[in-house]
Amino acid sequence: MERPLILVTNDDGFDAPGIRFLADTVAKHGDVIVVAPGEAMSGMGHAITIKTPLRFHQIHPNGNYEIYRTNGTPVDSVKLAMHKILPRKPDILVSGVNHGSNASVNIIYSGTMAAVFEGAMAGIPSVGFSITDYDHAADLKITKPFIHEIVNFVLNQGLPNGISLNVNFPATDKGDYKGMKICRQALAYWKEEFEERYDPHNQPYFWMRGSFVNHDEELDTDEWALKNGYVSVVPVQFDFTAFRFM
């Protein structure tokens, strides 16, 4: 039988530790091809490139899988992979492991999850993996059994059309995870602040800062799960229709 074809991407760049770890981990489940931006694209959301040419280059393979870097966004990378690089439609798309939380409202800004939505729109079962640790030297081994379990489940059971998974791991410095929880997205937001500075010509410029505000303390949210040592798994969709309001 033909082994599953697995597309691996991210928004931290093709050489980020998280994507190499994810590619190495999922290689157990099938043939892996990595297609990802050539540089960090965090916070790009579902941006696509329309004003400059898109390019991709194959990086010398590491022996286990092919790696391609693009000059585009995470969504561009998925599009190029599907139309120009992959030999066929992948059986699963995995994105990450992103350094930094994509729980709650962060999913809206996330390039990692934008790649997941792009895969879902193409009918590919897609999963995003993120960890609430910005340290690229963080030891990700604790996440491996959960990644295996989720990827194995999706490859064998599939996902409903239009549905993908947003998986977030607590920081690794909090000890062993207590398990996984199927959650809803917490109703939280970012409160922005703009620090004003002046350049040598006395012209103002701004650095955006912010603090994460969560007043949704219910026990069924992704933020509660992460805060209490659980891996959060939120089924998400790209259909934004407000069905309850209809």
Coordinates of C-alpha atoms in Angstrom, one line a residue:
M1 CA 0.0 0.0 0.0
E2 CA 1.1 3.6 -0.7
R3 CA 2.3 5.3 2.5
P4 CA 0.4 8.5 3.5
L5 CA 1.7 11.7 2.1
I6 CA 2.2 14.3 4.8
L7 CA 2.7 18.0 4.1
V8 CA 4.5 19.9 6.9
T9 CA 4.5 23.7 7.1
N10 CA 4.7 26.5 9.7
D11 CA 5.0 30.3 10.1
D12 CA 8.4 30.3 12.0
G13 CA 10.4 29.4 8.9
F14 CA 11.6 26.2 7.3
D15 CA 14.6 25.9 9.6
A16 CA 12.8 26.6 12.9
P17 CA 13.4 23.9 15.5
G18 CA 9.6 23.3 15.9
I19 CA 9.1 22.4 12.2
R20 CA 12.1 20.0 12.1
F21 CA 10.8 18.4 15.3
L22 CA 7.3 18.0 13.8
A23 CA 8.6 16.6 10.5
D24 CA 10.8 14.1 12.3
T25 CA 7.9 13.0 14.5
V26 CA 5.3 12.5 11.8
A27 CA 7.7 10.7 9.5
K28 CA 6.7 7.6 11.4
H29 CA 3.3 7.9 9.8
G30 CA 4.1 8.5 6.2
D31 CA 6.2 10.2 3.5
V32 CA 7.0 13.8 4.6
I33 CA 7.5 16.9 2.5
V34 CA 8.3 20.2 4.2
V35 CA 7.2 23.4 2.4
A36 CA 7.5 26.5 4.5
P37 CA 8.5 30.2 4.4
G38 CA 12.2 31.1 4.2
E39 CA 11.9 33.4 7.2
A40 CA 9.7 33.9 10.2
M41 CA 6.1 35.0 9.3
S42 CA 4.4 35.1 12.7
G43 CA 1.3 37.1 12.9
M44 CA 0.7 37.1 9.1
G45 CA -2.7 35.5 9.4
H46 CA -4.2 34.4 6.0
A47 CA -2.0 36.9 4.0
I48 CA -1.1 35.9 0.4
T49 CA 1.5 37.5 -1.9
I50 CA 0.0 39.2 -5.0
K51 CA 2.5 42.0 -5.8
T52 CA 5.8 40.1 -6.1
P53 CA 6.8 36.8 -7.8
L54 CA 6.6 33.7 -5.7
R55 CA 9.6 31.3 -5.7
F56 CA 10.6 28.1 -4.0
H57 CA 13.9 26.3 -3.7
Q58 CA 14.7 22.8 -2.5
I59 CA 17.0 22.6 0.5
H60 CA 19.5 19.7 0.5
P61 CA 17.4 16.8 1.9
N62 CA 18.3 15.5 5.4
G63 CA 17.8 11.9 4.3
N64 CA 14.3 11.5 5.7
Y65 CA 12.3 14.0 3.7
E66 CA 12.4 16.8 1.2
I67 CA 12.5 20.4 2.3
Y68 CA 11.4 23.4 0.3
R69 CA 11.7 27.0 1.3
T70 CA 9.5 29.7 -0.2
N71 CA 9.6 33.5 -0.3
G72 CA 5.9 33.7 0.5
T73 CA 3.6 33.5 3.5
P74 CA 2.5 30.3 5.2
V75 CA -0.6 30.3 3.0
D76 CA 1.5 30.9 -0.1
S77 CA 3.6 27.9 0.9
V78 CA 0.6 25.6 1.1
K79 CA -0.7 26.8 -2.3
L80 CA 2.7 26.3 -3.9
A81 CA 3.0 22.8 -2.3
M82 CA -0.4 21.7 -3.6
H83 CA 0.0 23.1 -7.1
K84 CA 3.7 22.9 -7.9
I85 CA 5.6 20.7 -5.5
L86 CA 3.7 17.7 -4.2
P87 CA 3.2 14.7 -6.4
R88 CA -0.4 14.3 -5.3
K89 CA -2.9 15.6 -2.8
P90 CA -1.5 15.0 0.7
D91 CA -3.4 12.8 3.2
I92 CA -2.8 15.2 6.0
L93 CA -1.4 18.7 6.6
V94 CA 0.3 19.5 9.9
S95 CA 1.5 23.0 10.8
G96 CA 4.0 23.9 13.6
V97 CA 5.2 23.2 16.1
N98 CA 4.7 27.0 16.6
H99 CA 6.5 28.7 19.4
G100 CA 3.8 30.7 21.1
S101 CA 0.2 30.1 21.9
N102 CA -2.4 30.0 19.2
A103 CA -5.2 29.4 21.7
S104 CA -8.2 31.7 22.0
V105 CA -8.2 34.8 19.8
N106 CA -4.6 34.2 18.8
I107 CA -5.9 31.9 16.1
I108 CA -7.1 34.9 14.1
Y109 CA -3.6 36.4 13.8
S110 CA -1.8 33.1 13.4
G111 CA 0.1 32.2 10.2
T112 CA 0.4 28.7 11.6
M113 CA -3.3 28.2 11.7
A114 CA -3.9 30.1 8.4
A115 CA -1.9 27.3 6.7
V116 CA -4.2 24.8 8.5
F117 CA -7.3 26.6 7.2
E118 CA -5.9 26.7 3.7
G119 CA -5.4 23.0 3.8
A120 CA -8.9 22.5 5.1
M121 CA -10.3 24.6 2.3
A122 CA -8.6 22.3 -0.2
G123 CA -10.2 19.3 1.4
I124 CA -7.1 18.1 3.3
P125 CA -7.5 17.0 6.9
S126 CA -5.3 19.6 8.7
V127 CA -4.0 20.1 12.2
G128 CA -2.0 23.0 13.8
F129 CA 0.3 22.4 16.7
S130 CA 1.6 25.2 19.0
I131 CA 3.3 25.4 22.4
T132 CA 2.9 28.2 24.9
D133 CA 6.7 28.7 25.0
Y134 CA 8.5 31.3 22.9
D135 CA 12.0 29.7 23.6
H136 CA 13.1 28.0 20.4
A137 CA 15.4 25.9 22.6
A138 CA 12.4 24.4 24.5
D139 CA 12.5 20.6 24.7
L140 CA 9.5 19.5 22.7
K141 CA 9.8 15.7 23.4
I142 CA 7.0 15.8 25.9
T143 CA 4.6 16.7 23.0
K144 CA 5.6 13.7 20.8
P145 CA 3.1 11.1 22.1
F146 CA 0.2 13.5 21.7
I147 CA 1.3 14.4 18.2
H148 CA 1.5 10.7 17.3
E149 CA -2.0 10.1 18.8
I150 CA -3.6 13.0 17.0
V151 CA -2.0 12.3 13.6
N152 CA -2.8 8.6 13.8
F153 CA -6.4 9.4 14.6
V154 CA -6.8 11.9 11.7
L155 CA -5.1 9.6 9.2
N156 CA -7.4 6.7 10.2
Q157 CA -10.7 8.5 11.0
G158 CA -10.4 11.7 8.9
L159 CA -12.0 15.0 9.8
P160 CA -15.4 16.4 8.7
N161 CA -15.3 18.6 5.6
G162 CA -14.3 22.1 6.6
I163 CA -13.2 21.1 10.1
S164 CA -9.6 21.2 11.3
L165 CA -7.9 21.0 14.7
N166 CA -6.1 23.7 16.7
V167 CA -3.8 21.9 19.2
N168 CA -1.9 23.8 21.9
F169 CA 0.6 22.5 24.4
P170 CA 1.4 24.0 27.8
A171 CA 4.9 25.2 28.3
T172 CA 7.4 22.4 28.9
D173 CA 8.7 23.8 32.2
K174 CA 5.5 22.8 34.0
G175 CA 6.1 19.1 34.1
D176 CA 4.2 16.3 32.5
Y177 CA 0.9 17.0 30.9
K178 CA -2.2 15.7 32.6
G179 CA -3.8 14.6 29.3
M180 CA -5.8 16.1 26.5
K181 CA -9.0 18.1 26.6
I182 CA -11.4 18.8 23.8
C183 CA -12.2 22.4 24.3
R184 CA -13.9 25.5 22.9
Q185 CA -12.1 28.7 22.1
A186 CA -11.9 31.0 25.1
L187 CA -13.5 34.5 24.6
A188 CA -10.5 36.6 25.3
Y189 CA -8.7 39.5 23.5
W190 CA -5.5 41.6 23.3
K191 CA -5.4 45.0 24.9
E192 CA -3.0 47.0 22.8
E193 CA -0.7 49.8 23.8
F194 CA 1.4 51.9 21.5
E195 CA 4.7 53.2 22.7
E196 CA 5.6 56.4 21.0
R197 CA 9.2 57.2 20.1
Y198 CA 11.0 59.7 17.9
D199 CA 13.5 59.1 15.1
P200 CA 16.6 61.3 14.6
H201 CA 14.4 63.6 12.4
N202 CA 12.0 64.1 15.3
Q203 CA 9.3 62.1 13.5
P204 CA 7.1 59.9 15.7
Y205 CA 7.0 56.1 15.3
F206 CA 5.3 53.4 17.4
W207 CA 6.0 50.0 18.9
M208 CA 2.9 48.0 19.5
R209 CA 2.7 46.2 22.8
G210 CA -0.2 44.5 24.5
S211 CA -1.5 42.3 27.3
F212 CA -3.7 39.3 27.0
V213 CA -7.0 39.7 28.7
N214 CA -9.2 36.6 29.5
H215 CA -12.4 37.0 31.5
D216 CA -13.7 33.6 30.3
E217 CA -12.8 31.3 33.2
E218 CA -15.1 28.5 32.3
L219 CA -13.7 25.0 32.6
D220 CA -14.4 24.0 29.0
T221 CA -12.0 26.5 27.3
D222 CA -8.6 26.1 25.8
E223 CA -7.1 28.7 28.1
W224 CA -8.3 26.8 31.2
A225 CA -6.9 23.6 29.9
L226 CA -3.5 25.1 29.1
K227 CA -3.4 26.9 32.5
N228 CA -4.1 23.6 34.3
G229 CA -1.6 21.4 32.5
Y230 CA -3.7 19.9 29.7
V231 CA -3.2 19.8 26.0
S232 CA -6.1 21.7 24.4
V233 CA -7.7 20.5 21.2
V234 CA -10.2 22.8 19.6
P235 CA -12.1 21.8 16.5
V236 CA -12.3 24.9 14.3
Q237 CA -13.7 25.9 10.9
F238 CA -13.1 28.5 8.2
D239 CA -16.8 29.1 7.7
F240 CA -17.5 32.3 9.6
T241 CA -21.2 32.3 9.2
A242 CA -23.0 33.2 12.4
F243 CA -25.6 30.4 12.3
R244 CA -27.2 31.3 15.7
F245 CA -27.8 34.9 14.5
M246 CA -29.3 33.6 11.3

